[in-house]
XYZ file of N, CA, C and O in Angstrom:
812
model
N -258.352 71.975 -197.225
C -259.092 73.158 -197.831
C -259.813 72.677 -199.143
O -260.912 73.347 -199.104
N -259.606 71.804 -199.824
C -260.253 71.332 -200.989
C -261.550 70.690 -200.628
O -262.446 70.875 -201.059
N -261.431 69.896 -199.501
C -262.602 69.358 -198.974
C -263.607 70.416 -198.464
O -264.689 70.183 -198.486
N -263.175 71.255 -197.542
C -263.905 72.540 -197.213
C -264.809 73.147 -198.453
O -265.798 73.530 -198.420
N -263.877 73.403 -199.486
C -264.416 74.246 -200.720
C -265.489 73.206 -201.458
O -266.537 73.718 -201.790
N -265.105 71.849 -201.312
C -266.245 70.902 -202.044
C -267.461 70.698 -200.911
O -268.672 70.907 -201.842
N -267.377 70.796 -199.756
C -268.486 70.812 -198.929
C -269.314 72.226 -199.049
O -270.625 72.094 -199.130
N -268.597 73.451 -199.157
C -269.362 74.490 -199.521
C -270.018 74.448 -200.921
O -271.195 75.185 -200.783
N -269.358 73.947 -201.610
C -270.187 74.011 -203.002
C -271.478 73.182 -203.063
O -272.391 73.488 -203.711
N -271.428 72.059 -202.258
C -272.431 71.012 -202.231
C -273.364 71.504 -201.087
O -274.941 71.466 -201.655
N -273.272 71.995 -200.068
C -274.307 72.544 -199.092
C -274.483 74.049 -198.940
O -275.172 74.331 -198.193
N -273.693 74.885 -199.566
C -273.759 76.269 -199.281
C -272.827 76.648 -198.240
O -272.201 75.918 -197.504
N -272.800 78.062 -197.841
C -271.994 78.590 -197.007
C -272.696 78.466 -195.630
O -273.751 79.068 -195.463
N -272.190 77.637 -194.716
C -272.889 77.445 -193.374
C -272.039 76.794 -192.462
O -270.915 76.314 -192.818
N -272.061 76.773 -191.154
C -271.508 76.051 -190.005
C -271.637 74.672 -190.345
O -270.325 74.113 -190.264
N -272.626 74.170 -190.757
C -272.810 72.701 -191.014
C -271.776 72.062 -192.281
O -271.129 71.350 -192.216
N -271.705 73.046 -193.260
C -270.954 72.657 -194.447
C -269.554 72.927 -193.962
O -268.865 71.840 -194.595
N -269.120 73.650 -193.114
C -267.752 73.808 -192.627
C -267.313 72.655 -191.872
O -266.356 72.172 -191.857
N -268.403 72.031 -191.071
C -267.890 70.882 -190.194
C -268.104 69.485 -191.056
O -267.554 68.594 -190.285
N -268.651 69.517 -192.024
C -269.010 68.178 -192.718
C -267.670 67.461 -192.793
O -267.644 66.081 -192.516
N -266.655 67.994 -193.456
C -265.389 67.229 -193.859
C -264.634 66.642 -192.598
O -264.355 65.549 -192.657
N -264.550 67.428 -191.239
C -264.030 66.852 -190.534
C -264.898 65.816 -189.573
O -264.366 64.684 -188.944
N -266.139 66.134 -189.670
C -267.253 65.167 -189.019
C -266.914 63.869 -189.827
O -267.002 62.574 -189.293
N -266.890 63.666 -191.060
C -266.829 62.498 -191.986
C -265.552 61.773 -191.528
O -265.316 60.563 -191.464
N -264.393 62.800 -191.523
C -263.130 62.253 -191.157
C -263.080 61.616 -189.965
O -262.448 60.433 -189.720
N -263.912 62.215 -188.945
C -263.934 61.430 -187.418
C -264.689 60.055 -187.623
O -264.025 59.209 -187.093
N -265.772 60.113 -188.098
C -266.359 58.797 -188.519
C -265.432 57.655 -189.246
O -265.390 56.708 -188.750
N -264.950 58.308 -190.196
C -263.923 57.317 -190.941
C -262.737 56.802 -189.833
O -262.523 55.599 -189.951
N -262.197 57.617 -189.199
C -261.277 57.101 -188.137
C -261.598 56.186 -187.270
O -261.033 55.156 -187.199
N -262.801 56.238 -186.677
C -263.396 55.419 -185.866
C -263.618 53.915 -186.619
O -263.239 53.003 -186.049
N -264.052 54.001 -187.826
C -264.140 52.844 -188.555
C -262.582 52.107 -188.654
O -262.763 50.803 -188.849
N -261.962 52.953 -189.283
C -260.596 52.371 -189.501
C -259.788 51.916 -188.310
O -259.163 50.696 -188.360
N -260.187 52.654 -187.000
C -259.401 51.901 -185.860
C -259.896 50.615 -185.642
O -259.344 49.720 -185.106
N -261.459 50.411 -185.992
C -261.859 49.073 -185.611
C -261.103 48.037 -186.638
O -260.809 47.097 -186.082
N -260.939 48.504 -188.106
C -260.243 47.498 -188.673
C -258.891 47.228 -188.603
O -258.241 46.268 -188.726
N -258.147 48.193 -187.898
C -256.554 48.389 -187.632
C -256.476 47.374 -186.486
O -255.787 46.247 -186.582
N -257.457 47.368 -185.472
C -257.367 46.513 -184.377
C -257.692 45.120 -184.683
O -257.207 44.229 -184.278
N -258.526 45.078 -185.541
C -258.893 43.642 -185.918
C -257.837 42.916 -186.854
O -257.881 41.812 -186.745
N -257.070 43.712 -187.457
C -256.008 43.095 -188.310
C -254.869 42.822 -187.338
O -253.972 41.958 -187.754
N -254.909 43.511 -186.148
C -253.854 43.053 -185.140
C -254.158 41.996 -184.198
O -253.144 41.532 -183.331
N -255.364 41.695 -184.123
C -255.782 40.777 -183.055
C -256.785 39.696 -183.489
O -257.478 40.017 -184.315
N -256.956 38.690 -182.875
C -258.200 37.668 -183.303
C -259.107 37.635 -182.165
O -259.854 36.765 -182.281
N -258.947 38.613 -181.231
C -259.944 38.783 -180.187
C -261.013 39.701 -180.478
O -260.827 40.780 -180.648
N -262.340 39.523 -180.709
C -263.222 40.315 -181.110
C -263.566 41.412 -180.193
O -264.126 42.461 -180.642
N -263.489 41.441 -179.120
C -263.581 42.415 -177.970
C -262.702 43.557 -178.155
O -263.084 44.896 -177.815
N -261.620 43.340 -178.645
C -260.457 44.311 -178.594
C -260.826 45.458 -179.686
O -260.716 46.669 -179.452
N -261.387 45.156 -180.954
C -261.648 46.304 -181.765
C -262.619 47.069 -181.432
O -262.801 48.284 -181.724
N -263.796 46.402 -180.838
C -264.934 47.047 -180.284
C -264.491 48.206 -179.107
O -265.036 49.309 -178.971
N -263.630 47.666 -178.310
C -263.207 48.535 -177.183
C -262.251 49.632 -177.861
O -262.448 50.775 -177.372
N -261.471 49.353 -178.828
C -260.862 50.404 -179.513
C -261.765 51.443 -180.056
O -261.394 52.736 -179.709
N -262.692 51.189 -180.803
C -263.694 52.083 -181.150
C -264.365 52.975 -179.911
O -264.536 54.188 -179.917
N -264.710 52.232 -178.963
C -265.418 52.956 -177.828
C -264.463 53.874 -177.046
O -264.727 54.961 -176.766
N -263.333 53.664 -176.916
C -262.120 54.482 -176.386
C -262.069 55.717 -177.297
O -261.983 56.859 -176.709
N -261.880 55.537 -178.606
C -261.733 56.752 -179.436
C -262.926 57.593 -179.309
O -262.999 58.866 -179.227
N -264.376 57.017 -179.475
C -265.491 57.751 -179.464
C -265.658 58.450 -178.119
O -266.084 59.673 -178.064
N -265.042 57.914 -176.810
C -265.206 58.574 -175.546
C -263.996 59.576 -175.268
O -264.010 60.020 -174.145
N -263.016 59.714 -176.258
C -261.858 60.750 -176.075
C -262.377 62.206 -176.494
O -262.937 62.476 -177.523
N -262.578 62.940 -175.570
C -263.358 64.214 -175.433
C -262.653 65.102 -176.665
O -263.227 65.800 -177.414
N -261.300 65.106 -176.492
C -260.524 65.858 -177.434
C -260.876 65.582 -179.144
O -261.028 66.209 -179.901
N -260.866 64.066 -179.311
C -261.216 63.780 -180.643
C -262.577 64.033 -180.955
O -262.694 64.764 -182.275
N -263.500 63.770 -180.257
C -264.879 64.206 -180.457
C -264.981 65.859 -180.743
O -265.938 66.172 -181.696
N -264.463 66.521 -179.911
C -264.548 67.990 -179.852
C -264.179 68.577 -181.433
O -264.743 69.481 -181.833
N -262.805 67.822 -181.904
C -262.352 68.525 -183.337
C -262.964 67.837 -184.223
O -262.725 68.490 -185.231
N -263.741 66.817 -184.004
C -264.493 66.207 -185.062
C -265.680 67.000 -185.362
O -266.132 66.892 -186.524
N -265.851 68.087 -184.582
C -266.897 69.066 -184.958
C -266.420 70.523 -185.224
O -267.262 71.400 -184.985
N -265.277 70.594 -185.549
C -264.533 71.680 -185.868
C -264.052 71.670 -187.070
O -263.720 70.873 -187.681
N -264.044 72.950 -187.935
C -263.674 72.980 -189.281
C -261.888 73.281 -189.304
O -261.420 74.365 -189.611
N -261.357 72.226 -189.014
C -259.926 72.189 -188.847
C -259.377 70.961 -189.372
O -259.967 69.836 -189.736
N -257.977 71.107 -189.482
C -257.240 69.795 -190.137
C -256.929 68.746 -189.403
O -256.459 67.722 -189.673
N -256.996 68.707 -187.995
C -256.646 67.813 -187.258
C -257.320 66.599 -187.336
O -256.465 65.572 -187.332
N -258.593 66.335 -187.488
C -259.039 65.104 -187.515
C -258.975 64.618 -188.925
O -258.895 63.368 -189.145
N -259.166 65.371 -190.037
C -258.837 64.748 -191.152
C -257.410 64.050 -191.275
O -257.299 63.105 -191.892
N -256.556 65.027 -190.612
C -254.854 64.533 -190.570
C -255.047 63.143 -190.071
O -254.255 62.002 -190.524
N -255.848 62.965 -188.733
C -255.786 61.749 -187.995
C -256.197 60.463 -188.778
O -255.779 59.417 -188.859
N -257.351 60.728 -189.709
C -258.039 59.834 -190.486
C -256.790 59.340 -191.347
O -256.657 58.218 -191.737
N -256.146 60.346 -192.203
C -255.115 59.937 -193.021
C -254.062 59.023 -192.565
O -253.691 58.166 -193.011
N -253.817 59.596 -191.333
C -252.417 58.758 -190.652
C -253.071 57.208 -190.431
O -252.274 56.291 -190.520
N -254.232 57.301 -189.834
C -254.810 55.967 -189.268
C -254.835 55.203 -190.495
O -254.529 53.682 -190.534
N -255.548 55.691 -191.584
C -255.883 54.778 -192.611
C -254.298 54.094 -193.521
O -254.234 53.081 -193.835
N -253.436 55.357 -193.498
C -252.185 54.830 -193.910
C -251.548 53.627 -193.230
O -250.947 52.674 -193.606
N -251.803 53.646 -191.655
C -250.988 52.880 -190.995
C -251.703 51.331 -190.981
O -251.358 50.405 -190.836
N -253.163 51.481 -191.121
C -254.073 50.310 -191.361
C -253.433 49.547 -192.766
O -253.306 48.556 -192.803
N -253.381 50.538 -193.766
C -253.049 49.665 -195.121
C -251.581 49.265 -195.007
O -251.360 48.103 -195.798
N -250.781 49.827 -194.316
C -249.511 49.348 -194.106
C -249.455 47.814 -193.268
O -248.795 46.933 -193.681
N -250.171 47.725 -192.142
C -250.297 46.550 -191.497
C -250.904 45.378 -192.227
O -250.382 44.259 -192.437
N -251.909 45.856 -193.079
C -252.379 44.786 -194.082
C -251.419 44.465 -195.329
O -251.267 43.378 -195.502
N -250.573 45.505 -195.516
C -249.546 45.180 -196.629
C -248.536 44.411 -196.171
O -247.727 43.961 -196.960
N -248.287 44.146 -194.854
C -247.230 43.036 -194.234
C -247.735 41.723 -194.722
O -246.824 40.994 -195.033
N -248.831 41.447 -194.774
C -249.440 40.210 -195.121
C -249.934 40.035 -196.690
O -249.691 39.119 -197.450
N -250.450 41.170 -197.348
C -250.546 41.166 -198.744
C -250.010 42.589 -199.198
O -250.637 43.633 -199.023
N -248.705 42.287 -199.960
C -247.968 43.550 -200.340
C -248.746 44.504 -201.383
O -248.353 45.610 -201.196
N -249.926 44.176 -201.908
C -250.477 45.013 -202.785
C -251.116 46.396 -202.138
O -251.206 47.336 -202.441
N -251.336 45.923 -200.487
C -251.669 46.920 -199.817
C -250.824 48.253 -199.453
O -251.315 49.378 -199.090
N -249.648 47.725 -199.552
C -248.543 48.773 -199.328
C -248.496 50.009 -200.303
O -248.578 51.149 -199.954
N -249.083 49.550 -201.688
C -248.929 50.562 -202.488
C -250.240 51.416 -202.335
O -250.105 52.747 -202.352
N -251.437 51.060 -202.080
C -252.597 51.859 -201.435
C -252.076 52.904 -200.179
O -252.821 53.859 -200.454
N -251.145 52.321 -199.357
C -251.087 53.183 -198.397
C -250.350 54.456 -198.617
O -250.461 55.591 -197.801
N -249.807 54.572 -200.059
C -249.101 55.949 -200.443
C -250.120 56.857 -200.613
O -249.635 58.194 -200.229
N -251.311 56.657 -200.853
C -252.317 57.609 -201.013
C -252.728 58.477 -199.713
O -252.840 59.757 -199.688
N -253.044 57.751 -198.790
C -253.516 58.623 -197.439
C -252.158 59.276 -197.000
O -252.232 60.435 -196.303
N -250.961 58.562 -197.125
C -249.562 59.217 -196.787
C -249.650 60.845 -197.593
O -249.155 61.628 -196.901
N -249.747 60.621 -198.727
C -249.722 61.906 -199.649
C -250.675 63.029 -199.079
O -250.413 64.199 -199.015
N -252.114 62.524 -198.777
C -252.862 63.469 -198.191
C -252.516 64.014 -196.995
O -252.733 65.179 -196.741
N -251.934 63.066 -196.212
C -251.524 63.584 -194.759
C -250.390 64.666 -194.992
O -250.391 65.768 -194.366
N -249.492 64.648 -196.036
C -248.626 65.450 -196.290
C -249.180 66.886 -196.630
O -248.528 67.828 -196.504
N -250.144 66.628 -197.601
C -250.743 67.748 -198.110
C -251.705 68.563 -197.025
O -251.839 69.718 -197.314
N -251.998 67.881 -195.983
C -252.859 68.573 -195.086
C -251.988 69.030 -194.114
O -252.424 70.318 -193.593
N -250.842 68.582 -193.762
C -250.036 69.185 -192.406
C -248.691 69.213 -192.920
O -247.812 69.178 -191.950
N -248.395 69.490 -194.036
C -247.116 69.446 -194.632
C -246.158 68.622 -193.989
O -246.330 67.381 -194.141
N -244.876 68.853 -193.514
C -243.835 68.085 -193.062
C -244.238 67.353 -191.857
O -243.827 66.022 -191.672
N -245.446 67.683 -190.980
C -245.840 66.773 -189.904
C -246.404 65.345 -190.679
O -246.382 64.478 -189.921
N -246.793 65.525 -191.900
C -247.105 64.474 -192.375
C -246.369 63.264 -192.763
O -246.488 62.170 -193.105
N -244.982 63.603 -192.312
C -243.875 62.527 -192.485
C -244.144 61.539 -191.200
O -243.175 60.589 -191.242
N -244.687 62.071 -190.159
C -244.734 61.205 -188.944
C -245.017 59.672 -189.230
O -244.482 58.892 -188.809
N -246.297 59.394 -189.999
C -246.368 57.789 -190.264
C -245.422 57.198 -191.043
O -245.194 56.108 -190.780
N -244.710 58.102 -191.807
C -243.538 57.283 -192.626
C -242.417 56.877 -191.527
O -241.914 55.726 -191.730
N -242.068 57.705 -190.429
C -241.378 57.442 -189.562
C -241.722 56.253 -188.536
O -240.975 55.403 -188.328
N -243.160 56.088 -188.363
C -243.556 54.959 -187.977
C -243.426 53.664 -188.471
O -242.925 52.814 -188.000
N -243.645 53.778 -189.812
C -243.587 52.684 -190.706
C -241.987 52.275 -190.680
O -241.804 51.036 -190.674
N -241.315 53.217 -190.901
C -239.683 52.724 -190.857
C -239.312 52.126 -189.615
O -238.557 51.261 -189.585
N -239.670 52.943 -188.399
C -239.277 52.202 -187.392
C -239.881 50.795 -187.013
O -239.088 50.067 -186.571
N -240.884 50.638 -187.306
C -241.653 49.338 -187.121
C -240.872 48.394 -187.934
O -240.544 47.107 -187.156
N -240.534 48.448 -189.082
C -239.855 47.580 -189.880
C -238.698 47.300 -189.629
O -238.176 46.147 -189.546
N -237.823 48.448 -188.878
C -236.711 48.095 -188.261
C -236.629 47.401 -187.156
O -235.866 46.255 -186.755
N -237.475 47.729 -186.063
C -237.758 46.798 -184.806
C -237.935 45.636 -185.076
O -237.738 44.710 -184.165
N -239.044 45.230 -186.201
C -239.255 43.858 -186.221
C -238.498 43.163 -187.268
O -238.679 42.050 -187.599
N -237.497 43.717 -187.926
C -236.580 43.145 -188.498
C -237.150 42.663 -189.885
O -236.539 41.657 -190.580
N -238.122 43.291 -190.512
C -238.577 43.078 -191.801
C -237.779 43.836 -192.818
O -238.546 44.630 -193.821
N -236.431 43.700 -192.973
C -235.752 44.489 -193.749
C -235.927 44.253 -195.330
O -235.731 45.014 -196.143
N -236.486 43.156 -195.690
C -236.737 42.719 -197.051
C -237.623 43.695 -197.577
O -237.987 43.553 -198.873
N -238.862 44.122 -196.552
C -239.739 44.992 -197.218
C -238.985 46.152 -197.818
O -239.932 46.745 -198.834
N -237.929 46.699 -197.394
C -237.493 47.719 -197.880
C -237.167 47.890 -199.458
O -237.076 48.812 -200.081
N -236.863 46.583 -199.713
C -236.359 46.344 -201.200
C -237.611 45.910 -201.912
O -237.133 45.728 -203.409
N -238.632 45.849 -201.612
C -239.727 45.531 -202.434
C -240.421 46.536 -203.206
O -240.200 47.814 -202.962
N -240.871 46.263 -204.369
C -241.408 47.119 -205.343
C -242.680 47.714 -204.785
O -242.960 49.150 -204.967
N -243.426 47.073 -204.065
C -244.573 47.778 -203.352
C -244.142 48.760 -202.384
O -244.722 49.948 -202.357
N -243.157 48.493 -201.564
C -242.784 49.901 -200.612
C -242.132 50.821 -201.277
O -242.462 52.109 -201.044
N -241.531 50.897 -202.501
C -240.977 51.800 -203.282
C -241.979 52.584 -204.002
O -242.181 53.783 -203.949
N -243.129 51.948 -204.391
C -244.393 52.612 -204.898
C -244.995 53.376 -203.833
O -245.719 54.458 -204.135
N -245.071 53.100 -202.746
C -245.802 53.542 -201.497
C -245.009 54.794 -201.386
O -245.609 56.101 -201.474
N -243.574 55.112 -201.274
C -242.961 56.063 -201.194
C -243.056 57.002 -202.549
O -243.161 58.300 -202.182
N -243.079 56.802 -203.525
C -243.306 57.443 -204.881
C -244.605 58.327 -204.893
O -244.713 59.320 -205.134
N -245.861 57.430 -204.528
C -247.071 57.990 -204.520
C -246.981 58.960 -203.328
O -247.576 60.042 -203.257
N -246.546 58.669 -202.114
C -246.623 59.523 -200.991
C -245.929 60.830 -201.124
O -246.430 61.946 -200.784
N -244.739 60.886 -201.985
C -244.140 62.260 -202.233
C -244.518 62.694 -203.715
O -244.443 63.879 -203.824
N -245.052 61.839 -204.505
C -245.244 62.690 -206.140
C -246.339 63.553 -205.879
O -246.329 64.628 -206.449
N -247.446 62.872 -205.177
C -248.667 64.048 -205.288
C -248.403 65.408 -204.475
O -248.622 66.517 -205.139
N -247.765 65.387 -203.499
C -247.526 66.748 -202.877
C -246.499 67.366 -203.600
O -246.444 68.656 -203.865
N -245.516 66.701 -204.180
C -244.546 67.378 -205.237
C -245.151 68.290 -206.305
O -244.701 69.122 -207.033
N -246.196 67.477 -206.969
C -247.068 68.180 -208.185
C -247.575 69.194 -207.538
O -247.467 70.272 -208.224
N -248.244 69.236 -206.588
C -248.932 70.361 -205.913
C -247.748 71.460 -205.720
O -248.049 72.968 -206.211
N -246.781 71.061 -204.980
C -245.635 72.207 -204.743
C -245.188 72.806 -206.221
O -244.903 74.063 -206.363
N -244.959 72.069 -207.226
C -244.533 72.508 -208.461
C -245.450 73.466 -209.072
O -245.077 74.543 -209.601
N -246.885 73.127 -209.161
C -247.752 74.111 -209.559
C -247.734 75.325 -208.815
O -247.929 76.383 -209.360
N -247.853 75.112 -207.448
C -247.615 76.548 -206.572
C -246.358 77.334 -207.069
O -246.474 78.620 -207.112
N -245.249 76.785 -207.304
C -244.168 77.441 -207.543
C -244.280 78.016 -208.943
O -243.707 79.254 -209.212
N -244.996 77.211 -209.859
C -244.962 78.008 -211.188
C -245.818 79.281 -211.306
O -245.697 80.159 -211.809
N -246.893 79.181 -210.252
C -247.741 80.214 -210.271
C -247.292 81.400 -209.383
O -247.629 82.663 -209.732
N -246.359 81.071 -208.514
C -246.148 82.299 -207.443
C -244.697 82.321 -207.243
O -244.114 83.258 -206.595
N -243.798 81.426 -207.849
C -242.333 81.645 -207.645
C -241.806 81.542 -206.389
O -242.269 80.738 -205.466
N -240.785 82.346 -206.243
C -239.927 82.270 -204.801
C -240.838 82.604 -203.603
O -240.593 82.143 -202.516
N -241.660 83.571 -203.897
C -242.680 83.889 -202.862
C -243.425 82.662 -202.194
O -243.605 82.621 -200.816
N -243.611 81.692 -202.850
C -244.273 80.433 -202.432
C -243.390 79.886 -201.658
O -243.957 79.409 -200.459
N -242.150 79.473 -202.016
C -241.221 78.849 -201.194
C -240.916 79.425 -199.827
O -240.888 78.893 -198.781
N -240.782 81.038 -199.943
C -240.520 81.905 -198.768
C -241.810 81.544 -197.710
O -241.511 81.437 -196.649
N -243.003 81.966 -198.130
C -244.053 81.819 -197.440
C -244.380 80.346 -196.602
O -244.555 80.315 -195.487
N -244.323 79.391 -197.467
C -244.346 77.885 -197.082
C -243.400 77.638 -196.254
O -243.817 77.135 -195.223
N -242.092 78.004 -196.324
C -241.050 77.582 -195.496
C -241.149 78.093 -194.058
O -240.942 77.795 -193.026
N -241.549 79.608 -194.233
C -241.679 80.217 -192.779
C -243.116 79.681 -192.134
O -242.984 79.503 -191.035
N -244.265 79.375 -192.787
C -245.161 78.618 -192.152
C -244.893 77.450 -191.499
O -244.944 77.201 -190.253
N -244.000 76.502 -192.437
C -243.616 75.188 -191.706
C -242.746 75.461 -190.488
O -242.666 74.633 -189.478
N -241.683 76.378 -190.694
C -240.882 76.629 -189.491
C -241.637 77.068 -188.182
O -241.112 76.788 -187.170
N -242.518 77.913 -188.560
C -243.217 78.204 -187.247
C -243.914 77.172 -186.460
O -244.140 77.253 -185.400
N -244.616 76.339 -187.368
C -245.181 75.287 -186.650
C -244.117 74.148 -185.713
O -244.433 73.745 -184.953
N -242.972 73.956 -186.908
C -242.235 73.025 -186.105
C -241.649 73.630 -184.936
O -241.319 72.961 -183.959
N -241.317 74.992 -184.744
C -240.555 75.649 -183.739
C -241.713 75.931 -182.611
O -241.248 76.347 -181.542
N -242.923 75.822 -183.036
C -243.983 76.349 -181.944
C -244.494 77.590 -181.884
O -244.509 78.315 -181.014
N -244.450 78.220 -183.137
C -245.094 79.606 -183.276
C -244.062 80.545 -182.483
O -244.454 81.388 -181.476
N -242.898 80.575 -183.126
C -241.992 81.720 -182.400
C -241.015 81.146 -181.491
O -241.022 79.982 -181.320
N -239.998 82.290 -181.142
C -239.176 81.536 -180.122
C -239.585 81.116 -178.959
O -240.371 81.644 -178.346
N -239.266 80.065 -178.432
C -239.784 79.418 -177.220
C -238.283 78.788 -176.273
O -237.951 78.013 -176.873
N -238.061 79.072 -175.461
C -236.755 78.650 -174.481
C -236.987 76.968 -174.426
O -238.245 76.598 -174.221
N -236.117 76.376 -174.184
C -236.182 74.834 -174.264
C -236.826 74.433 -172.851
O -237.518 73.673 -172.900
N -236.425 75.316 -171.744
C -237.349 74.892 -170.550
C -238.722 74.965 -170.722
O -239.415 74.094 -170.083
N -239.362 75.997 -171.400
C -240.841 76.028 -171.681
C -241.312 74.841 -172.650
O -242.310 74.300 -172.139
N -240.504 74.351 -173.569
C -240.895 73.257 -174.255
C -240.902 72.055 -173.488
O -241.752 71.317 -173.602
N -240.058 71.791 -172.642
C -240.041 70.626 -171.830
C -241.446 70.714 -170.648
O -241.750 69.622 -170.453
N -241.678 71.864 -170.090
C -242.584 72.066 -169.028
C -243.821 71.675 -169.717
O -245.005 71.338 -169.422
N -243.692 72.182 -171.180
C -245.053 71.912 -172.020
C -245.404 70.484 -172.278
O -246.443 70.022 -172.255
N -244.315 69.639 -172.417
C -244.500 68.149 -172.511
C -245.016 67.549 -171.067
O -245.681 66.620 -171.475
N -244.684 68.246 -170.008
C -245.251 67.402 -168.919
C -246.862 67.747 -168.661
O -247.400 67.161 -167.817
N -247.174 68.568 -169.484
C -248.814 68.719 -169.635
C -249.413 67.458 -170.011
O -250.668 67.321 -169.767
N -248.942 66.893 -171.051
C -249.449 65.718 -171.525
C -250.122 64.670 -170.527
O -251.176 64.203 -170.485
N -249.374 64.341 -169.435
C -249.790 63.319 -168.484
C -251.020 63.836 -167.658
O -251.825 63.080 -167.415
N -251.006 64.895 -167.575
C -251.730 65.672 -166.796
C -253.154 65.596 -167.519
O -254.241 65.250 -166.904
N -253.087 65.835 -168.918
C -254.338 66.051 -169.668
C -254.748 64.609 -169.979
O -256.030 64.305 -169.868
N -253.975 63.523 -169.966
C -254.359 62.056 -170.336
C -255.183 61.689 -169.092
O -256.141 60.962 -169.139
N -254.652 62.218 -167.681
C -255.318 61.691 -166.647
C -256.662 62.247 -166.482
O -257.524 61.538 -165.892
N -256.895 63.510 -166.970
C -258.006 64.213 -166.746
C -259.086 63.947 -167.807
O -260.308 63.953 -167.633
N -258.810 63.690 -169.055
C -259.466 63.740 -170.299
C -259.650 62.418 -170.997
O -260.402 62.376 -171.916
N -258.673 61.232 -170.843
C -258.812 60.240 -171.657
C -258.885 58.850 -170.752
O -258.602 59.101 -169.587
N -259.528 57.994 -171.234
C -259.337 56.609 -170.762
C -259.405 55.354 -171.746
O -259.619 55.827 -172.907
N -258.820 54.462 -171.280
C -258.543 53.911 -170.071
C -256.994 54.716 -169.741
O -256.361 55.060 -170.482
């Protein structure tokens, strides 16, 4: 929302101004995917292919032209994971990863915890337990949680319990899928993903 407000301030009220933040985030995600792939392999064709796959992904390109939080959130997640991968070799990057994690939390609330789960899972699966005790990893966590906590404290100061009630209600509606839904429908919804992948994504 702040990026949208800044864009309107710079370019005036228009469709173009509304789409600028998502479009820039989309471009940034493509660039970060290249560097993430390059950090994971020494084969020069793989990062280029990774960019090509993302650019040719219909849903990604579609939402990169919409004034929505999906692509900015994707940018923050991808940047956080790139900095985490870099941080495994140069620990100072772990500290920097806290900032996009914080931005992801502020963009999508509890959904922003997903990359933290990925990082924890990867550290456990690869048995890099020593990273958990490093000061850089703790700094990552403090930065990731402190900035959203400051925002939440300000909102609570301004609006009191109504902020907590409205925000909690919003989060629960997103986590549960916008209202009551039988488990059977949730399961059938998951089966749509393979169909969409076959229809709209490659490879």
